[in-house]
PDB file of C-alpha atoms and ligand atoms in Angstrom:
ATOM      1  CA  UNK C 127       8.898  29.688  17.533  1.00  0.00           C
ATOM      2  CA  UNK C 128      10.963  28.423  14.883  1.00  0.00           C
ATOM      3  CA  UNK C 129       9.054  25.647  12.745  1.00  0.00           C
ATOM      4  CA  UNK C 130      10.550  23.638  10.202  1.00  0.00           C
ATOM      5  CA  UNK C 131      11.072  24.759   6.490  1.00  0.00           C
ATOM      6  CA  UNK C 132       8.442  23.691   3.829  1.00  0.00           C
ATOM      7  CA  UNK C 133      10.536  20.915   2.199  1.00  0.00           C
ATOM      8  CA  UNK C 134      10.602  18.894   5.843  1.00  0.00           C
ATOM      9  CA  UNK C 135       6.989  19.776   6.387  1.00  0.00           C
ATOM     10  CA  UNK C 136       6.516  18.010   3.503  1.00  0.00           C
ATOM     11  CA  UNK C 137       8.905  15.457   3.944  1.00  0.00           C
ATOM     12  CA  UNK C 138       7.207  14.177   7.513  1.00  0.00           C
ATOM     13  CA  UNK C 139       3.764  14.383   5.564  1.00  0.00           C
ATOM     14  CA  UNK C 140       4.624  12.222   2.946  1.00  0.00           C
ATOM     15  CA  UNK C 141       6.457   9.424   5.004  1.00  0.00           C
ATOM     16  CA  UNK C 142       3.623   9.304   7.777  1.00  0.00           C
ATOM     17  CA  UNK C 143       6.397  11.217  10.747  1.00  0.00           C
ATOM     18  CA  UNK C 144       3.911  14.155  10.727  1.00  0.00           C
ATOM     19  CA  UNK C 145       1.222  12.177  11.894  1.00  0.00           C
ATOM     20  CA  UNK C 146       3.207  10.710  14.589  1.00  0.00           C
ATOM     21  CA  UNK C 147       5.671  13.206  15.435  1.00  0.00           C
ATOM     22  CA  UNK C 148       5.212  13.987  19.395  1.00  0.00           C
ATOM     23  CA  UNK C 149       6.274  16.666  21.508  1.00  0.00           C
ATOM     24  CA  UNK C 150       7.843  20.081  20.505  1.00  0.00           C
ATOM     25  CA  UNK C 151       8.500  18.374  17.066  1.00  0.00           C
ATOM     26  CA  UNK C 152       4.480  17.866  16.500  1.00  0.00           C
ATOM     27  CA  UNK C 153       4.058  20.929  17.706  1.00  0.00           C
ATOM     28  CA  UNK C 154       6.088  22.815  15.343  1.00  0.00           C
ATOM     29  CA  UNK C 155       5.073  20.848  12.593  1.00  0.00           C
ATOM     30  CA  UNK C 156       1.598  21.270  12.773  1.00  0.00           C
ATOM     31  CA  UNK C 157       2.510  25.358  13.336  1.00  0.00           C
ATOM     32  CA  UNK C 158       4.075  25.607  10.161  1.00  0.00           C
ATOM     33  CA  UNK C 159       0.928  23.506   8.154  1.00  0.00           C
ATOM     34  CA  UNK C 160      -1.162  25.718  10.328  1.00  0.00           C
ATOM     35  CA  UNK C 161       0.296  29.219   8.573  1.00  0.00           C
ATOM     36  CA  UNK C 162       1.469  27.769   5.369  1.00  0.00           C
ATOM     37  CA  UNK C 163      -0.965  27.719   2.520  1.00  0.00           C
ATOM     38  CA  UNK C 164       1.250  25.722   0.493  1.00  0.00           C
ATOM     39  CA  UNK C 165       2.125  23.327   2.540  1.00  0.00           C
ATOM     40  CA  UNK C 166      -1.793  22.483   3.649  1.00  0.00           C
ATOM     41  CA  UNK C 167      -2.339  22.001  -0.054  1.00  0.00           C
ATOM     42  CA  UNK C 168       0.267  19.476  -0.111  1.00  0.00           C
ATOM     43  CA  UNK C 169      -1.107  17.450   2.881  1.00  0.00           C
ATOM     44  CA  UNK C 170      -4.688  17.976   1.349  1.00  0.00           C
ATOM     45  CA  UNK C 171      -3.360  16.629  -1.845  1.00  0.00           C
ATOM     46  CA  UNK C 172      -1.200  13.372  -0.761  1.00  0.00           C
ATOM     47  CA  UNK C 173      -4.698  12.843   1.401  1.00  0.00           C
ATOM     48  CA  UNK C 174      -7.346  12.795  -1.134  1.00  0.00           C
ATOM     49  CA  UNK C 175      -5.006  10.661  -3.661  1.00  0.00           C
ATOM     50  CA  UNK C 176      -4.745   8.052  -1.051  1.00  0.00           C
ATOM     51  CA  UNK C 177      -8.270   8.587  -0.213  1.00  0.00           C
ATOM     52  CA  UNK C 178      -9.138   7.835  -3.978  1.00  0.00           C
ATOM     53  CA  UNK C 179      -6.805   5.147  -3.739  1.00  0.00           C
ATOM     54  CA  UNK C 180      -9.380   3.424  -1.709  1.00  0.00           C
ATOM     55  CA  UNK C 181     -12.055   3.613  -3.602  1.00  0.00           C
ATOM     56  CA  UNK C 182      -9.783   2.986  -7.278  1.00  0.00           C
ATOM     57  CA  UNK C 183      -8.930  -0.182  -6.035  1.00  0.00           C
ATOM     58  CA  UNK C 184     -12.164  -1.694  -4.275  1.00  0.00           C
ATOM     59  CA  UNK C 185     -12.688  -5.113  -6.002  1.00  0.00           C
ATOM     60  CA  UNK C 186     -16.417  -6.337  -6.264  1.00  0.00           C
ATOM     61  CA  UNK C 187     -16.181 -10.163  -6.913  1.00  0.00           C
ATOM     62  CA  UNK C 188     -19.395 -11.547  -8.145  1.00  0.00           C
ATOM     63  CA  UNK C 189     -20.354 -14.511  -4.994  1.00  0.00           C
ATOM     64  CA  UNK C 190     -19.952 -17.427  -8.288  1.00  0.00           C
ATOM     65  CA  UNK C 191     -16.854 -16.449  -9.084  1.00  0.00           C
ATOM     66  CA  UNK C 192     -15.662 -16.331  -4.979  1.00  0.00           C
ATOM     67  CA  UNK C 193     -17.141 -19.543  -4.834  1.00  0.00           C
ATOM     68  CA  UNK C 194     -15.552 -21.213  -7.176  1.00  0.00           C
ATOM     69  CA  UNK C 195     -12.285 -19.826  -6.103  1.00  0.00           C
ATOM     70  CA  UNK C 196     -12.405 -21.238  -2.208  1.00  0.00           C
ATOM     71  CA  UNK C 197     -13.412 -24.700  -4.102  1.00  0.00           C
ATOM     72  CA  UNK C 198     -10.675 -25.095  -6.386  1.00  0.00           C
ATOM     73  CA  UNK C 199      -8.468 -24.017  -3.234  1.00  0.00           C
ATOM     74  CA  UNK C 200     -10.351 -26.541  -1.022  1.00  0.00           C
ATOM     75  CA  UNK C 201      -9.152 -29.151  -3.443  1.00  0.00           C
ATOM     76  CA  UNK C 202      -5.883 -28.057  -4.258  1.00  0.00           C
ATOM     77  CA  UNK C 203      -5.104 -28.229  -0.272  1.00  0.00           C
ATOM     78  CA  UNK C 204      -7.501 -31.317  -0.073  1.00  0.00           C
ATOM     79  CA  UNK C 205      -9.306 -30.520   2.336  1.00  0.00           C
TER      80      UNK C 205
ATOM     81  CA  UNK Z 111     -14.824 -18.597  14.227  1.00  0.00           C
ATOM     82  CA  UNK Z 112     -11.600 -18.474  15.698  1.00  0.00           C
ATOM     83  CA  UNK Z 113      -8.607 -20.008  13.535  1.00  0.00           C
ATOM     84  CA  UNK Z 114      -6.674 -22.194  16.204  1.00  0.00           C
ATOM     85  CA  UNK Z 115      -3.127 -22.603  15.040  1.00  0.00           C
ATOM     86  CA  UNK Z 116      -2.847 -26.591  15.870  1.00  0.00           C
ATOM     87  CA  UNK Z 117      -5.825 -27.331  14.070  1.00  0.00           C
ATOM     88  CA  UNK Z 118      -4.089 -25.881  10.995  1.00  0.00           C
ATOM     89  CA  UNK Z 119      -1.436 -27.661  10.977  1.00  0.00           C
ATOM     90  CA  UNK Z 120      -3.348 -30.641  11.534  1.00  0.00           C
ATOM     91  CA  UNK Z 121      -4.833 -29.382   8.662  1.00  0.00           C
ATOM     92  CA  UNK Z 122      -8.560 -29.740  10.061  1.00  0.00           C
ATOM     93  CA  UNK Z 123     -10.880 -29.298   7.266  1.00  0.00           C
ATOM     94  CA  UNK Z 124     -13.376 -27.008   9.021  1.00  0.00           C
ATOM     95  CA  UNK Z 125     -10.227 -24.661  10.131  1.00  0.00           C
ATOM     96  CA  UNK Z 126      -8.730 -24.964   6.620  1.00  0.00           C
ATOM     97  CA  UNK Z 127     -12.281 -23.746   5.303  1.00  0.00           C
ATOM     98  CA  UNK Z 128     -12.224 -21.089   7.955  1.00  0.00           C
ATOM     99  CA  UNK Z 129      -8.810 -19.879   6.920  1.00  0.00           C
ATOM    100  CA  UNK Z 130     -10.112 -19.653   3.470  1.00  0.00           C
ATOM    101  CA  UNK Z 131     -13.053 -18.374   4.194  1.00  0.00           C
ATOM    102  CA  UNK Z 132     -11.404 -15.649   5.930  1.00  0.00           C
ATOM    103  CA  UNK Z 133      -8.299 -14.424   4.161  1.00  0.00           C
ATOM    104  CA  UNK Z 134      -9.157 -15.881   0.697  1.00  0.00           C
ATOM    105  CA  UNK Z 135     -10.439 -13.002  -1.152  1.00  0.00           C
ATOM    106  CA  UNK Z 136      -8.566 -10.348   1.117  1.00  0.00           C
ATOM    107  CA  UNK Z 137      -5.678 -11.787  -0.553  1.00  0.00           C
ATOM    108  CA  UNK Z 138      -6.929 -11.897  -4.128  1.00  0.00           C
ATOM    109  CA  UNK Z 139      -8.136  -8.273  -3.577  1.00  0.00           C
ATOM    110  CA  UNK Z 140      -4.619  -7.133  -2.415  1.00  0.00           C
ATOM    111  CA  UNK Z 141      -3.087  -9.198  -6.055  1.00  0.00           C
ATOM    112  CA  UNK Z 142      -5.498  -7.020  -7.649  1.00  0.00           C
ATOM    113  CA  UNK Z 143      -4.493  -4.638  -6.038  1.00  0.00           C
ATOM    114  CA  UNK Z 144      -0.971  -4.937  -7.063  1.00  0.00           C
ATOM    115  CA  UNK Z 145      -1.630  -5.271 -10.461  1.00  0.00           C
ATOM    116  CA  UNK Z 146      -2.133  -8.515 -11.351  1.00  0.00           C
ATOM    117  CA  UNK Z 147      -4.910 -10.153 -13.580  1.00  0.00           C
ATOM    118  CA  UNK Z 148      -7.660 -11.590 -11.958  1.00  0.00           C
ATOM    119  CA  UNK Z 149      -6.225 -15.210 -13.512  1.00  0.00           C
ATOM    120  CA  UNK Z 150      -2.850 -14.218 -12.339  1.00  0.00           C
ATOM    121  CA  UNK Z 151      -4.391 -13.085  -8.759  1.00  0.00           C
ATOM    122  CA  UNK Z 152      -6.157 -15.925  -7.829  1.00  0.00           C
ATOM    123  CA  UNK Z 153      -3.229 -17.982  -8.987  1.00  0.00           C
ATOM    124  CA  UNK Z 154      -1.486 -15.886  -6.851  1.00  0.00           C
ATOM    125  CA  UNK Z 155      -3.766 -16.816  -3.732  1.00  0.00           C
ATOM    126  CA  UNK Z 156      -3.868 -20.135  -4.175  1.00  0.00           C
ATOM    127  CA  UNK Z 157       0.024 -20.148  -4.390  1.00  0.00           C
ATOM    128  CA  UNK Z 158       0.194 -18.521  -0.888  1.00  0.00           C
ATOM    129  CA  UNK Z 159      -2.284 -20.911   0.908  1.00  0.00           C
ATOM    130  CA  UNK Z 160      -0.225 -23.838  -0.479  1.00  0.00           C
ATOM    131  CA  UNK Z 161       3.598 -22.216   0.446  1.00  0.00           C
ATOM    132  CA  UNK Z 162       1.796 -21.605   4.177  1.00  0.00           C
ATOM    133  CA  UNK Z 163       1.088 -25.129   4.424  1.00  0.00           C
ATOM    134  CA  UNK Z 164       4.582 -26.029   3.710  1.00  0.00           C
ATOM    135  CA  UNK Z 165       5.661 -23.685   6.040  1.00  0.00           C
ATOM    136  CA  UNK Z 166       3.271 -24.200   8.363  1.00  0.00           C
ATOM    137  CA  UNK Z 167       5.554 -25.617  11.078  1.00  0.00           C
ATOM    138  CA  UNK Z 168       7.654 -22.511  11.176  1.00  0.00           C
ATOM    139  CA  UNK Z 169       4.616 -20.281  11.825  1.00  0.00           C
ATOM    140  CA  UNK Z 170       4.934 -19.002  16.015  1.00  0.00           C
ATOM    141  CA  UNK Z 171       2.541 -16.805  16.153  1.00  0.00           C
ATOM    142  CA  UNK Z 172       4.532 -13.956  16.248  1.00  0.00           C
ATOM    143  CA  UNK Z 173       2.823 -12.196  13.683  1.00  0.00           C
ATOM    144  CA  UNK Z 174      -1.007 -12.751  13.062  1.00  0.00           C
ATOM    145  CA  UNK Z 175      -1.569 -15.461  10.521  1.00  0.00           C
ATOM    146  CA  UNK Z 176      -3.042 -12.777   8.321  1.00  0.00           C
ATOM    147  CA  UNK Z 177       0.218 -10.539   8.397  1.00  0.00           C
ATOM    148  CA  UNK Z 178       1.955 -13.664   7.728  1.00  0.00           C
ATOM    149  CA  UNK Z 179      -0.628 -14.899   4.541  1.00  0.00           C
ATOM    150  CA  UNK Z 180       0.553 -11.450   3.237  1.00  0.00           C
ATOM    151  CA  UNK Z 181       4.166 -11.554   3.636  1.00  0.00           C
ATOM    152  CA  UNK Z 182       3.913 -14.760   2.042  1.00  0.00           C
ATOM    153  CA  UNK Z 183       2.106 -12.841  -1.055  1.00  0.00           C
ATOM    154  CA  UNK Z 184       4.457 -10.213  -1.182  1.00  0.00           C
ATOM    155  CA  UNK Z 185       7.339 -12.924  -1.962  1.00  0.00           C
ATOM    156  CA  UNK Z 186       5.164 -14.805  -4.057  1.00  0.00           C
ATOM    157  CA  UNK Z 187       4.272 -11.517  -6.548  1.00  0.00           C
ATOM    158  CA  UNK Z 188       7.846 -10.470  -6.155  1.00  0.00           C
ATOM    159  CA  UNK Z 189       8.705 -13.940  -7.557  1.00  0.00           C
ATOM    160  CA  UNK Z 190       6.561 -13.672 -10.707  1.00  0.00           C
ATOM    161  CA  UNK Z 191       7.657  -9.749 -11.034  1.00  0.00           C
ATOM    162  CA  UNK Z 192      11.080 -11.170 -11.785  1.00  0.00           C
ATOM    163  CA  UNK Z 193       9.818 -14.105 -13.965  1.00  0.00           C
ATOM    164  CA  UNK Z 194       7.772 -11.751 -16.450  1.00  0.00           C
ATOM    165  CA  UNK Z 195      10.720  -9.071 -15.773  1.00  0.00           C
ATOM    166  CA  UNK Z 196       8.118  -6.812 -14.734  1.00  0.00           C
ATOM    167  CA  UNK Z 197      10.767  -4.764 -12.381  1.00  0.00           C
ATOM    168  CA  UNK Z 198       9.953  -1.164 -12.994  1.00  0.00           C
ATOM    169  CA  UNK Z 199      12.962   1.087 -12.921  1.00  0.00           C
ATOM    170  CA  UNK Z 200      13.380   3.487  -9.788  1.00  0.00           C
ATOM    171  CA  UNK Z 201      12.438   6.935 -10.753  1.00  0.00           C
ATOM    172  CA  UNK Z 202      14.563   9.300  -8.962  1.00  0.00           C
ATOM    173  CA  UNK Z 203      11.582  10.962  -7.224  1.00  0.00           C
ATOM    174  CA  UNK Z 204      13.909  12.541  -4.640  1.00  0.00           C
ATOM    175  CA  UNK Z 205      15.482  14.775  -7.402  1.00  0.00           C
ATOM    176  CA  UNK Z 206      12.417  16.002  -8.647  1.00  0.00           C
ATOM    177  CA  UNK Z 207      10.946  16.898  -5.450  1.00  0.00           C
ATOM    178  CA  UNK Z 208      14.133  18.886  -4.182  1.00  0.00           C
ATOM    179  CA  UNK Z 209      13.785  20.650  -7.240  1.00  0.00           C
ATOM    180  CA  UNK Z 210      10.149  22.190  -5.943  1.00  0.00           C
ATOM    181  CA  UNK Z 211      12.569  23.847  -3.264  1.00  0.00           C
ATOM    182  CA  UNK Z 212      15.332  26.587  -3.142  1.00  0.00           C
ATOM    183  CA  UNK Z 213      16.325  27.039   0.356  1.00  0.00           C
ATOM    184  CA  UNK Z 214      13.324  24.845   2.038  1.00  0.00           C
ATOM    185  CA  UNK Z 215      10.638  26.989   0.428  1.00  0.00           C
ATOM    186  CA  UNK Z 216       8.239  25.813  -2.360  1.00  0.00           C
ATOM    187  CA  UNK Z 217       9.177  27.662  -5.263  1.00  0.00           C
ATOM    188  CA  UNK Z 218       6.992  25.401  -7.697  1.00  0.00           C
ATOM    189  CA  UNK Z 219       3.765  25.087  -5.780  1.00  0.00           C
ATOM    190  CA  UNK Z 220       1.870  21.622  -5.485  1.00  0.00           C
ATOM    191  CA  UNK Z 221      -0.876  21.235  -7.753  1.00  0.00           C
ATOM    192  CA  UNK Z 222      -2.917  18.544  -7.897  1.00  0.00           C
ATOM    193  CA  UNK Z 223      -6.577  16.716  -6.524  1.00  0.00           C
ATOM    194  CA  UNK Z 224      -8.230  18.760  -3.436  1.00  0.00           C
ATOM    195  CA  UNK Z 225     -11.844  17.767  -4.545  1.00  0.00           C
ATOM    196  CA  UNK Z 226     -14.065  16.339  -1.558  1.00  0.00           C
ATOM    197  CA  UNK Z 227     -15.837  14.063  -4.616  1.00  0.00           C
ATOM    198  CA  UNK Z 228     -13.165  11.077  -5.794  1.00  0.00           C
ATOM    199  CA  UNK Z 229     -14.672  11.123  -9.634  1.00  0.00           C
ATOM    200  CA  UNK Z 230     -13.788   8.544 -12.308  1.00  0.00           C
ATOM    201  CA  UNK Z 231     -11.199  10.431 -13.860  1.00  0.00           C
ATOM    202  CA  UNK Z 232      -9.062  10.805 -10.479  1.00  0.00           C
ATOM    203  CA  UNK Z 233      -9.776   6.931  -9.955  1.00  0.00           C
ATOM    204  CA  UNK Z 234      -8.616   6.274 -13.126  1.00  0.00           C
ATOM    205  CA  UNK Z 235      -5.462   8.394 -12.714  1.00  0.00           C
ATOM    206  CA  UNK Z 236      -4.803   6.685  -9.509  1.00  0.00           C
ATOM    207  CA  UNK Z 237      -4.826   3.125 -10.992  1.00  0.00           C
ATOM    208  CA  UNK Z 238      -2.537   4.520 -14.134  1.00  0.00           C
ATOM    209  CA  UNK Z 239       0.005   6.295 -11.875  1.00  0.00           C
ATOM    210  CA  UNK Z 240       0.140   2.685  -9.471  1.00  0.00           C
ATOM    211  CA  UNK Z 241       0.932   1.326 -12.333  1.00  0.00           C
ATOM    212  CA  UNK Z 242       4.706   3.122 -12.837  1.00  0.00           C
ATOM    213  CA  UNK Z 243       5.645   2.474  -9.296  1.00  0.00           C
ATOM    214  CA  UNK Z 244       7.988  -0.447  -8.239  1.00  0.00           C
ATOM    215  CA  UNK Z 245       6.240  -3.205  -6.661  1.00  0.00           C
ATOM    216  CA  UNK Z 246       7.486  -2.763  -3.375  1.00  0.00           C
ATOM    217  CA  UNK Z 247       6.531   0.848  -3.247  1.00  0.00           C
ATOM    218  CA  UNK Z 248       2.970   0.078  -4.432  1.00  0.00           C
ATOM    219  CA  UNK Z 249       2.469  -3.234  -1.497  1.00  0.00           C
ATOM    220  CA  UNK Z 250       3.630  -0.311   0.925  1.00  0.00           C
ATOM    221  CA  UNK Z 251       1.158   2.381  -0.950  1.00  0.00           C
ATOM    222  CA  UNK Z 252      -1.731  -0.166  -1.351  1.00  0.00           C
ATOM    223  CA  UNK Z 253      -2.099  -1.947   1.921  1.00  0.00           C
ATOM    224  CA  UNK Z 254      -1.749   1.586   3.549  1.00  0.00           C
ATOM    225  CA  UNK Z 255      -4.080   3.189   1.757  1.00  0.00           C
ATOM    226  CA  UNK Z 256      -6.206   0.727   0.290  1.00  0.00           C
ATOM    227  CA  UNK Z 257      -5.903  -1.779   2.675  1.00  0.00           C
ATOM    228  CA  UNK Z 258      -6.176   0.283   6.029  1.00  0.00           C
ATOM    229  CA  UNK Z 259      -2.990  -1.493   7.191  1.00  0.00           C
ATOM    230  CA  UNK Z 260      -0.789  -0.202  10.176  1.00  0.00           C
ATOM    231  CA  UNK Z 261       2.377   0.641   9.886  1.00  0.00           C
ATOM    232  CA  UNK Z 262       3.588  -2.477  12.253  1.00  0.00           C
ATOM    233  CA  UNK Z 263       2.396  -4.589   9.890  1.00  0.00           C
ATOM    234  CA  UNK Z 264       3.336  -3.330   6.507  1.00  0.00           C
ATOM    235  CA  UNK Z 265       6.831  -3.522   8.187  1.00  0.00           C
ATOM    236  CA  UNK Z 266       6.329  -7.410   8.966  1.00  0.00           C
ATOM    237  CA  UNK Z 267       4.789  -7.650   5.271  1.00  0.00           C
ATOM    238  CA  UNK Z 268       7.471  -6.092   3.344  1.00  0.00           C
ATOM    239  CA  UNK Z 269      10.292  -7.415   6.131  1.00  0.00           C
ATOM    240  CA  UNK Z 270      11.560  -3.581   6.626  1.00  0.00           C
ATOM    241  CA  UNK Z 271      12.014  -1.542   9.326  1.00  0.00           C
ATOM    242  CA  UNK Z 272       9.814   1.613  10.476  1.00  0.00           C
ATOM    243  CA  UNK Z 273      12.141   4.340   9.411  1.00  0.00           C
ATOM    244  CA  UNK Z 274      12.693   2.170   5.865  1.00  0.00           C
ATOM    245  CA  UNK Z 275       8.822   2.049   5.177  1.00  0.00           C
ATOM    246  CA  UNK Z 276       8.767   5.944   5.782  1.00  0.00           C
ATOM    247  CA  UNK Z 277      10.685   6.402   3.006  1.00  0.00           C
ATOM    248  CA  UNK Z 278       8.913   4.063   1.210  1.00  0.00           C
ATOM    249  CA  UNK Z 279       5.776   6.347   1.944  1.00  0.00           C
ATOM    250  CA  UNK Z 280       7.796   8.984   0.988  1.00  0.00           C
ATOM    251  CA  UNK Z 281       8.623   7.691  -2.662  1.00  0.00           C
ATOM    252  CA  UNK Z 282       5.610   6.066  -3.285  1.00  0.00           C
ATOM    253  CA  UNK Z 283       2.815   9.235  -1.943  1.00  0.00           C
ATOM    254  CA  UNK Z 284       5.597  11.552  -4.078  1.00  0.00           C
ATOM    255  CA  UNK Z 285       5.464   9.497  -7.252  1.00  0.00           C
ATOM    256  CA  UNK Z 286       1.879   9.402  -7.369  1.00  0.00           C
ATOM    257  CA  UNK Z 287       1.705  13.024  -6.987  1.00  0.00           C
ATOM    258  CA  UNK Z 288       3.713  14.127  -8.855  1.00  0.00           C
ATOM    259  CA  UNK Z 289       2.174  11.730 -11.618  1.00  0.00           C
ATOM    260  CA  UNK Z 290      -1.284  13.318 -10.748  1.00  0.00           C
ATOM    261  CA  UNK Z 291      -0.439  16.309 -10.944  1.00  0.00           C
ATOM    262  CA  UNK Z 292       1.040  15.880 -14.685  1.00  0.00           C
ATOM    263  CA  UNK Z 293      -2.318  13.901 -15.845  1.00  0.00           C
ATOM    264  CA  UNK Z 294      -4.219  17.088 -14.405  1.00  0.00           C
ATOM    265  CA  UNK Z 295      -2.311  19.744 -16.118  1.00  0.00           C
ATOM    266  CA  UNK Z 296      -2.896  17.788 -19.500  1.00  0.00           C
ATOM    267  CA  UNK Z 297      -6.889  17.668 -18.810  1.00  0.00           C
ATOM    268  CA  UNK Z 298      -7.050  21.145 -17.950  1.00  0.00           C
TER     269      UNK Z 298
HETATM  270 ZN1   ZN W  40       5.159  25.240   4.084  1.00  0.00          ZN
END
């Protein structure tokens, strides 16, 4: 079977289509990832960036400082 | 408790205080997210709540009220992007990836994080590399990856369609890479 080349591998992995790709498309998608070293680097790559993405960008706000934000809301909509 | 539509516009204090309650630090979270200041962020917030109320009327229920709290944000950080002419030029990210190719085949192979373990440094790349991306590519990289948004709503969010937020996915995953994978080379 013919699967698609590297760059549109790459392509559907890094706009989400590989993901959702069905039918023969999916199927020759996930081939090509399957034999191609490169490629599953890539995808393993774009993966753990937006897996550390996650994590980089939790925001712990102390409960005072939440507080104190929904009551200057609460007043600014007067409620 | 469940946030009943008429009651907000009725502006019912214990629904108000629900509302809050429930989407007030999501959205400060997704400001800081996007690069503001924590000042600047919950500025940000409160900005939305009061622009929903105004536009409270005009709220059907098409989206969920959360979807549309964030589309509100999105304008409102767009809005003070262009006041503190914080637009970041579009890096042509399409050039340098075709240039990774001859003939559909990797000729410059991908380099970049694999680990399992996220460590500081790669978190601290992450939040440096965010910071050269245009603000509509990070919203679409932030609330997908940091915010566990689906697609459906990102699109709603951002006011784009499907096949436009794939290339935003594109640009935005690509940029970071590629960003990565320079800070990488200069630590090793
Ligand atoms: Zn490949």
């Amino acid at each position: 079977m013919i699967t698609p080349s590297c760059q549109r591998v790459a392509e559907s992995i890094a706009s989400g289509e590989f993901y959702q790709a069905a039918g023969l498309r999916r199927i020759r998608l996930w081939l090509h990832w399957c034999v191609c070293y490169a490629c599953r680097r890539y995808r393993k790559q774009i993966e753990t960036i937006e897996r550390g993405a996650a994590i980089a960008f939790k925001f712990e706000r102390a409960t005072e400082v939440r507080e104190a934000f929904k009551k200057k809301l609460a007043a600014r909509l007067q409620v | 408790m469940e946030i009943e539509i008429d009651a907000l516009k009725a502006r019912k204090s214990a629904t108000v205080e629900a509302m809050i309650d429930a989407h007030g630090e999501q959205l400060v979270s997704t400001a800081l997210g996007l690069g503001f200041s924590e000042i600047d962020a919950e500025e940000l917030a409160q900005e939305t709540f009061v622009a929903f109320f105004e536009s409270v009327d005009r709220f059907e229920g098409r989206s969920t009220l959360k979807t549309f709290l964030f589309g509100i944000l999105y304008n409102k950080a767009r809005e003070a992007w262009r006041k503190n002419k914080r637009e970041i030029p579009e890096e042509d990210i399409e050039a340098k990836v075709d240039a990774r190719f001859t003939l559909g085949c990797w000729t410059s192979f991908p380099k970049g994080p694999e680990a399992e373990a996220i460590n500081e440094e790669l978190k601290g790349w992450i939040k440096e590399c965010a910071g050269n991306l245009s603000l509509q590519l990070r919203t679409a990289f932030y609330l997908k990856s940091a915010g566990g948004e689906t697609t459906e709503n990102i699109c709603r969010i951002l006011d784009v369609t499907v096949t436009n937020l794939g290339v935003l996915f594109y640009r935005a995953r690509n940029q970071m890479r590629e960003c990565i994978e320079m800070k990488s080379k200069g630590a090793s």
